[in-house]
Coordinates of C-alpha atoms in Angstrom, one line a residue:
M21 CA 0.0 -0.2 0.3
E22 CA 2.7 2.6 0.3
R23 CA 4.8 1.8 -2.7
T24 CA 1.6 2.0 -4.6
A25 CA 0.5 5.3 -2.5
T26 CA 4.4 6.5 -3.6
Q27 CA 3.9 6.5 -7.3
M28 CA 0.2 7.2 -7.3
A29 CA 1.5 11.0 -5.7
A30 CA 4.9 10.9 -8.2
W31 CA 1.8 10.3 -11.0
L32 CA -0.1 13.6 -9.4
A33 CA 2.7 15.8 -9.3
Q34 CA 3.3 14.9 -13.1
C35 CA 0.1 15.6 -14.3
R36 CA 0.5 18.7 -12.5
K37 CA 3.8 19.1 -13.9
I38 CA 2.1 19.1 -17.8
I39 CA -1.6 20.9 -16.4
D40 CA 1.1 23.5 -15.0
E41 CA 2.8 23.4 -18.6
L42 CA -0.1 23.5 -20.3
E43 CA -2.0 26.7 -18.9
R44 CA 1.3 28.4 -19.5
R45 CA 1.1 27.2 -22.6
Q46 CA -2.1 28.3 -23.2
K47 CA -1.5 31.9 -21.7
A48 CA 1.6 32.5 -24.4
M49 CA -1.4 31.7 -27.0
Q50 CA -3.3 34.4 -25.8
P51 CA -1.6 37.4 -27.6
F52 CA -1.7 35.2 -30.9
L53 CA -5.2 34.5 -30.5
H54 CA -6.2 37.7 -29.5
A55 CA -4.5 39.0 -33.2
I56 CA -5.6 36.4 -35.1
H57 CA -9.2 36.8 -34.0
P58 CA -10.3 38.7 -37.1
F59 CA -9.2 36.7 -39.6
L60 CA -11.6 33.5 -38.1
R61 CA -15.2 32.4 -39.0
H62 CA -17.6 33.0 -35.9
K63 CA -20.8 31.9 -35.5
E64 CA -22.6 35.5 -35.5
D65 CA -20.4 36.0 -38.7
K66 CA -23.1 36.9 -41.2
D67 CA -22.7 35.8 -45.0
D68 CA -21.3 39.1 -46.1
D69 CA -18.3 38.6 -43.7
T70 CA -17.1 35.8 -44.7
K71 CA -16.8 35.8 -47.9
L72 CA -12.8 36.4 -49.1
L73 CA -11.5 39.3 -51.0
T74 CA -9.2 39.0 -53.1
V75 CA -6.1 40.7 -55.0
H76 CA -3.9 39.1 -57.3
I77 CA -0.2 40.2 -56.8
A78 CA 2.9 39.1 -58.7
G79 CA 0.5 35.9 -60.6
R80 CA -0.6 35.4 -57.1
R81 CA -4.0 35.5 -55.6
V82 CA -4.1 36.9 -51.6
S83 CA -7.1 36.7 -49.8
V84 CA -8.6 38.2 -46.5
L85 CA -12.4 38.2 -44.8
P86 CA -13.8 41.2 -44.5
R87 CA -13.7 41.3 -40.9
T88 CA -9.8 41.5 -41.2
L89 CA -10.3 45.0 -42.9
K90 CA -13.0 46.1 -40.6
C91 CA -10.0 47.8 -38.4
C92 CA -9.3 50.0 -41.7
P93 CA -10.6 53.7 -41.8
S94 CA -13.1 54.6 -44.9
G95 CA -11.0 55.4 -47.7
H96 CA -8.3 53.0 -47.1
P97 CA -6.1 52.0 -49.9
L98 CA -6.6 48.2 -48.4
L99 CA -10.6 48.7 -48.8
E100 CA -10.6 49.7 -52.7
L101 CA -7.6 46.5 -53.9
F102 CA -9.5 43.9 -52.2
A103 CA -12.6 42.6 -55.2
T104 CA -15.4 40.5 -53.2
E105 CA -15.4 38.0 -56.1
P106 CA -11.9 36.8 -58.0
P107 CA -10.8 38.0 -60.7
A108 CA -8.9 40.6 -58.1
R109 CA -7.6 43.7 -60.0
H110 CA -4.6 43.2 -61.5
L111 CA -2.1 45.9 -60.1
P112 CA 1.6 45.0 -62.2
F113 CA 4.5 43.8 -59.5
K114 CA 6.3 46.6 -60.8
Y115 CA 3.8 48.9 -59.5
I116 CA 4.3 47.5 -56.1
Q117 CA 7.6 47.3 -56.1
K118 CA 8.4 50.9 -57.0
I119 CA 6.0 51.9 -54.4
V120 CA 7.4 50.5 -51.3
D121 CA 11.2 51.1 -52.5
F122 CA 10.2 54.7 -52.6
A123 CA 8.3 54.2 -49.3
R124 CA 11.2 52.6 -47.8
R125 CA 14.1 54.2 -49.2
K126 CA 12.4 58.1 -47.7
A127 CA 11.5 56.4 -44.5
V128 CA 15.2 55.5 -44.0
M129 CA 16.9 58.2 -46.0
G130 CA 15.3 60.8 -43.7
A131 CA 13.4 64.4 -43.7
N132 CA 16.2 65.9 -45.0
V133 CA 17.6 63.7 -47.3
L134 CA 16.6 64.0 -51.5
V135 CA 15.3 60.9 -52.6
M136 CA 14.8 60.7 -56.3
P137 CA 10.7 59.7 -56.6
P138 CA 10.1 56.1 -58.6
T139 CA 10.3 56.4 -63.1
V140 CA 7.6 55.2 -65.5
K141 CA 6.9 55.7 -68.9
P142 CA 5.0 58.2 -70.2
R143 CA 1.7 56.0 -70.9
E144 CA 2.3 54.5 -67.2
V145 CA 2.2 58.5 -65.4
T146 CA -1.4 58.4 -65.1
V147 CA -2.0 55.1 -63.7
F148 CA 0.7 55.1 -61.5
Q149 CA -0.3 58.5 -60.0
G150 CA -3.3 57.0 -58.8
E151 CA -1.7 54.0 -57.4
M152 CA 0.5 56.4 -55.4
E153 CA -1.7 58.6 -54.3
K154 CA -3.3 55.8 -52.7
Y155 CA -0.5 55.1 -50.5
G156 CA -0.2 59.0 -49.6
S157 CA 2.2 60.6 -52.6
K158 CA 1.1 62.8 -54.5
P159 CA 0.8 62.2 -57.2
S160 CA 4.0 65.1 -58.7
E161 CA 6.0 62.3 -56.7
V162 CA 6.9 60.3 -59.9
Y163 CA 9.3 60.4 -62.8
C164 CA 8.5 60.3 -65.9
N165 CA 11.1 58.3 -68.1
D166 CA 10.8 58.8 -71.8
G167 CA 13.6 55.9 -72.7
G168 CA 16.8 58.1 -73.3
G169 CA 17.5 58.3 -69.3
E170 CA 16.3 61.3 -69.5
M171 CA 13.1 62.9 -66.4
G172 CA 10.4 65.1 -66.3
F173 CA 8.6 65.7 -63.2
D174 CA 5.3 64.6 -63.5
G175 CA 5.5 64.9 -66.9
L176 CA 7.2 68.2 -66.8
D177 CA 10.8 68.5 -68.8
L178 CA 13.1 69.7 -65.8
V179 CA 16.4 71.6 -66.6
I180 CA 18.2 69.4 -64.6
K181 CA 17.6 65.1 -66.3
L182 CA 20.1 63.0 -65.1
E183 CA 20.8 61.5 -61.1
T184 CA 24.2 61.8 -61.7
E185 CA 23.7 66.2 -63.0
W186 CA 21.6 65.8 -59.1
T187 CA 24.2 64.6 -57.3
R188 CA 27.2 66.8 -59.1
V189 CA 24.6 69.6 -58.2
L190 CA 23.9 68.7 -54.5
E191 CA 28.3 68.3 -54.7
M192 CA 28.9 71.8 -55.2
I193 CA 26.3 73.5 -52.8
K194 CA 28.3 70.6 -49.9
E195 CA 31.5 72.3 -50.8
E196 CA 29.9 76.0 -50.8
I197 CA 28.6 75.3 -47.4
R198 CA 32.0 73.9 -46.3
E199 CA 33.4 76.8 -47.2
E200 CA 31.5 78.9 -45.9
L201 CA 31.4 77.1 -42.3
K202 CA 35.1 77.0 -42.3
A203 CA 35.0 81.0 -42.4
N204 CA 33.5 81.7 -39.7
Q205 CA 35.3 78.9 -37.9
E206 CA 32.4 75.6 -37.5
D207 CA 33.9 73.2 -35.7
L208 CA 32.8 71.1 -38.8
S209 CA 34.1 67.5 -37.3
S210 CA 31.7 67.8 -34.3
L211 CA 28.5 68.2 -37.9
P212 CA 26.5 64.8 -38.6
P213 CA 26.7 63.7 -42.4
M214 CA 25.1 66.1 -44.6
L215 CA 21.4 66.0 -45.7
F216 CA 19.7 67.1 -48.3
R217 CA 16.2 67.6 -49.5
S218 CA 15.3 69.9 -53.0
T219 CA 11.5 71.3 -53.5
L220 CA 10.9 72.9 -57.0
L221 CA 9.2 76.1 -56.0
Y222 CA 9.0 78.0 -58.9
K223 CA 8.9 76.7 -63.2
S224 CA 8.5 80.0 -65.4
S225 CA 7.0 77.1 -68.1
C226 CA 4.4 76.3 -65.8
D227 CA 3.5 79.3 -63.2
G228 CA 4.3 82.2 -65.7
T229 CA 7.3 85.2 -66.0
A230 CA 6.0 87.4 -63.8
Y231 CA 8.5 88.7 -61.0
T232 CA 5.5 89.2 -58.4
T233 CA 5.0 85.5 -58.9
L234 CA 8.8 84.4 -58.2
L235 CA 8.5 86.5 -55.6
D236 CA 5.6 85.0 -53.9
S237 CA 6.6 81.9 -54.8
T238 CA 10.2 82.3 -53.2
K239 CA 9.4 83.5 -50.0
G240 CA 10.8 82.7 -46.7
K241 CA 13.0 80.5 -48.4
E242 CA 16.7 80.2 -48.0
G243 CA 19.0 78.0 -50.1
L244 CA 17.9 78.8 -53.5
L245 CA 19.0 76.4 -56.1
F246 CA 18.4 78.9 -59.7
L247 CA 18.4 76.6 -63.1
F248 CA 18.1 78.1 -66.2
R249 CA 17.5 76.4 -70.2
H250 CA 18.2 78.5 -73.5
G251 CA 17.7 76.0 -76.6
D252 CA 18.8 73.0 -76.6
T253 CA 22.4 73.2 -76.1
H254 CA 23.2 75.5 -72.8
R255 CA 21.5 74.9 -69.3
F256 CA 23.0 76.1 -66.0
G257 CA 22.5 78.1 -63.2
A258 CA 23.3 80.0 -59.4
F259 CA 22.9 78.9 -55.8
V260 CA 22.2 81.4 -53.4
M261 CA 23.2 80.7 -49.6
G262 CA 20.1 83.2 -48.4
G263 CA 16.7 84.0 -49.4
L264 CA 15.5 87.2 -52.0
Q265 CA 15.1 89.7 -49.6
E266 CA 12.3 92.7 -51.4
P267 CA 13.6 96.0 -50.4
E268 CA 10.6 97.4 -47.3
D269 CA 9.9 100.5 -50.4
P270 CA 8.6 98.4 -53.5
T271 CA 10.0 101.4 -55.4
K272 CA 13.5 100.9 -54.5
E273 CA 16.3 98.7 -54.6
N274 CA 17.6 96.2 -51.8
Y275 CA 21.0 95.1 -52.4
Y276 CA 22.5 92.8 -49.9
D277 CA 25.6 90.4 -49.5
T278 CA 24.9 86.4 -49.5
G279 CA 26.8 83.3 -50.7
I280 CA 26.9 82.7 -54.2
F281 CA 28.4 80.8 -56.7
F282 CA 26.9 79.9 -60.4
L283 CA 28.0 76.3 -62.5
S284 CA 27.2 75.4 -65.9
L285 CA 25.6 72.1 -66.2
K286 CA 26.1 72.1 -70.4
G287 CA 26.6 73.8 -73.0
A288 CA 30.0 76.5 -71.5
Y289 CA 31.7 73.6 -69.6
A290 CA 31.5 70.2 -71.4
R291 CA 30.5 68.8 -67.6
P292 CA 28.8 70.0 -65.1
T293 CA 30.8 72.8 -63.8
K294 CA 31.0 75.2 -60.7
I295 CA 32.1 78.6 -61.2
P296 CA 33.3 80.0 -57.7
L297 CA 33.3 83.9 -57.4
D298 CA 35.2 86.4 -55.5
D299 CA 33.9 88.0 -52.0
P300 CA 33.0 91.7 -54.9
A301 CA 30.7 89.3 -56.1
Q302 CA 29.0 87.7 -53.5
C303 CA 25.6 89.4 -53.2
V304 CA 22.1 89.2 -54.9
C305 CA 20.2 92.7 -55.9
M306 CA 16.3 93.1 -55.4
G307 CA 14.1 95.2 -57.5
G308 CA 11.0 96.1 -56.0
R309 CA 7.3 94.8 -57.1
Q310 CA 7.0 98.4 -58.7
G311 CA 10.4 98.9 -58.7
A312 CA 14.2 97.7 -60.4
A313 CA 18.1 97.0 -60.2
N314 CA 19.6 99.3 -60.6
N315 CA 22.7 98.6 -63.5
A316 CA 26.1 100.9 -62.8
D317 CA 25.0 104.5 -64.1
D318 CA 22.5 104.0 -61.3
E319 CA 19.4 103.1 -64.6
P320 CA 16.7 100.9 -63.9
A321 CA 17.4 97.8 -65.8
A322 CA 16.6 94.8 -64.7
K323 CA 14.1 93.1 -62.3
M324 CA 17.0 91.5 -60.6
F325 CA 20.1 90.2 -60.4
L326 CA 22.8 87.6 -59.0
G327 CA 26.4 87.7 -58.7
D328 CA 27.7 91.7 -58.6
G329 CA 25.7 92.4 -62.1
R330 CA 26.3 89.1 -63.3
L331 CA 23.0 87.5 -64.0
W332 CA 20.4 89.8 -64.6
L333 CA 16.6 88.6 -64.4
G334 CA 13.7 91.0 -66.4
W335 CA 16.5 92.7 -68.4
G336 CA 15.1 95.6 -70.0
I337 CA 17.2 98.5 -70.4
G338 CA 16.2 101.4 -72.6
D339 CA 13.0 100.6 -72.3
P340 CA 10.8 103.4 -71.7
Q341 CA 8.9 101.5 -69.5
G342 CA 11.2 100.0 -67.5
P343 CA 12.8 96.7 -67.1
S344 CA 10.9 94.1 -69.0
K345 CA 7.5 92.4 -67.1
D346 CA 9.1 89.1 -67.9
I347 CA 11.7 87.8 -66.4
T348 CA 13.0 85.5 -68.9
Q349 CA 14.8 88.3 -70.4
C350 CA 18.1 87.7 -69.4
H351 CA 21.9 89.2 -70.3
T352 CA 24.6 87.5 -68.3
W353 CA 28.1 88.3 -68.8
L354 CA 31.4 86.5 -66.9
D355 CA 35.0 88.0 -66.4
R356 CA 37.8 85.5 -68.3
D357 CA 39.1 85.4 -64.8
D358 CA 35.5 84.3 -63.0
L359 CA 35.6 80.8 -65.4
P360 CA 37.2 77.5 -64.2
Q361 CA 39.8 76.1 -67.5
G362 CA 37.5 74.1 -69.7
Y363 CA 35.1 76.7 -70.8
Q364 CA 33.9 76.2 -74.4
G365 CA 31.0 78.9 -74.3
I366 CA 30.9 82.2 -76.6
W367 CA 33.3 85.0 -76.1
K368 CA 32.1 88.9 -76.8
D369 CA 33.7 91.8 -76.1
G370 CA 36.5 90.4 -73.6
V371 CA 33.6 88.2 -71.1
G372 CA 31.6 84.8 -72.1
S373 CA 28.5 83.5 -71.1
L374 CA 27.2 80.4 -69.6
A375 CA 23.8 80.8 -72.2
A376 CA 24.5 80.6 -75.6
S377 CA 24.3 85.1 -76.4
D378 CA 24.8 87.7 -73.6
F379 CA 21.6 89.0 -74.2
F380 CA 18.9 86.3 -74.4
A381 CA 15.7 84.5 -73.6
A382 CA 15.3 82.1 -71.1
D383 CA 13.4 78.9 -72.4
D384 CA 13.1 78.0 -69.0
I385 CA 13.5 79.2 -65.4
E386 CA 13.2 76.7 -62.4
I387 CA 13.7 77.6 -58.4
W388 CA 14.7 75.1 -56.4
N389 CA 15.0 75.6 -52.4
I390 CA 17.8 72.7 -51.5
C391 CA 17.3 72.6 -47.7
H392 CA 20.0 70.5 -45.5
N393 CA 21.2 69.6 -41.9
W394 CA 23.7 71.4 -41.3
P395 CA 23.9 75.0 -39.1
R396 CA 23.0 78.1 -42.0
R397 CA 25.2 81.3 -42.6
T398 CA 22.3 83.6 -43.0
S399 CA 22.3 87.1 -45.9
T400 CA 24.4 89.8 -44.1

């Protein structure tokens, strides 16, 4: 009897251990059961709740119960992607790849990084823009690839056409920022990696050529990249560290110092080239909305100029009505000493030009806001 009692006690202890282990596993399963609950069929389900919703991705059918989607708010993209009856809507797998990759790069790179948007062929732009919008991206965040490697932003013909050109321009800007901070005796070793974000503020071929439109589009922004296209042969620009500061009196002009350099993308040089300016040329002159930027003889010559008169916008000297209301009417010149080696542009009266001529009508002018995460040198 004593032996039997001992065996029964051992068995009971073993059973208790098994029960304890089962209870532990049951408890551990509770979070999973709670999470999987919306995916399971229940007695209280209506017929509509048990119909499979499907979508085909990369040749595979993905199905889900309606109750699973009940947690999604009205208008959520998932509610539109699934159909109540197969065959489901066919979404090209490359679209999914591009959207997911774009979202991943934006999330990983952070808020201050220039992330190049997806590229699609012209005939795909409208459909792809619709898909992008469903996932919270702006339809304009799509590049249109014409098959030759050149890009347009939301169907636009951009002045900077290649990612390699963007990369080189950002390198130029980074060099300029580093030099400015060194001059101000900043400790660069303590700074994080420099990150950029670019935003298209103004495009004359879309927004018009009025000076006031340019001012309104760039108000309050610093780090402005001006880009010009003159014909099919010349593309160039200028980067202004500070913003465009209008004079307090709209009939006057405002002349002020700020960091600035010019750049050539095509035409004047065989490859993208930075054209640094000496300190006396590190300035901008803004005419008021009813005023003008004057030349050395104090004559109203244009609406504004960059680089101490090396690039004028809204040029119209000699016009009885004053500077041109069309800011694409331009005048530009550069001294021999301004131009780095490799210049292959025109010469006229001993000066060169980044355009195809010194007086020209720009086919397009763009202004981009280039933001970065390093300390800023503001205009003086």
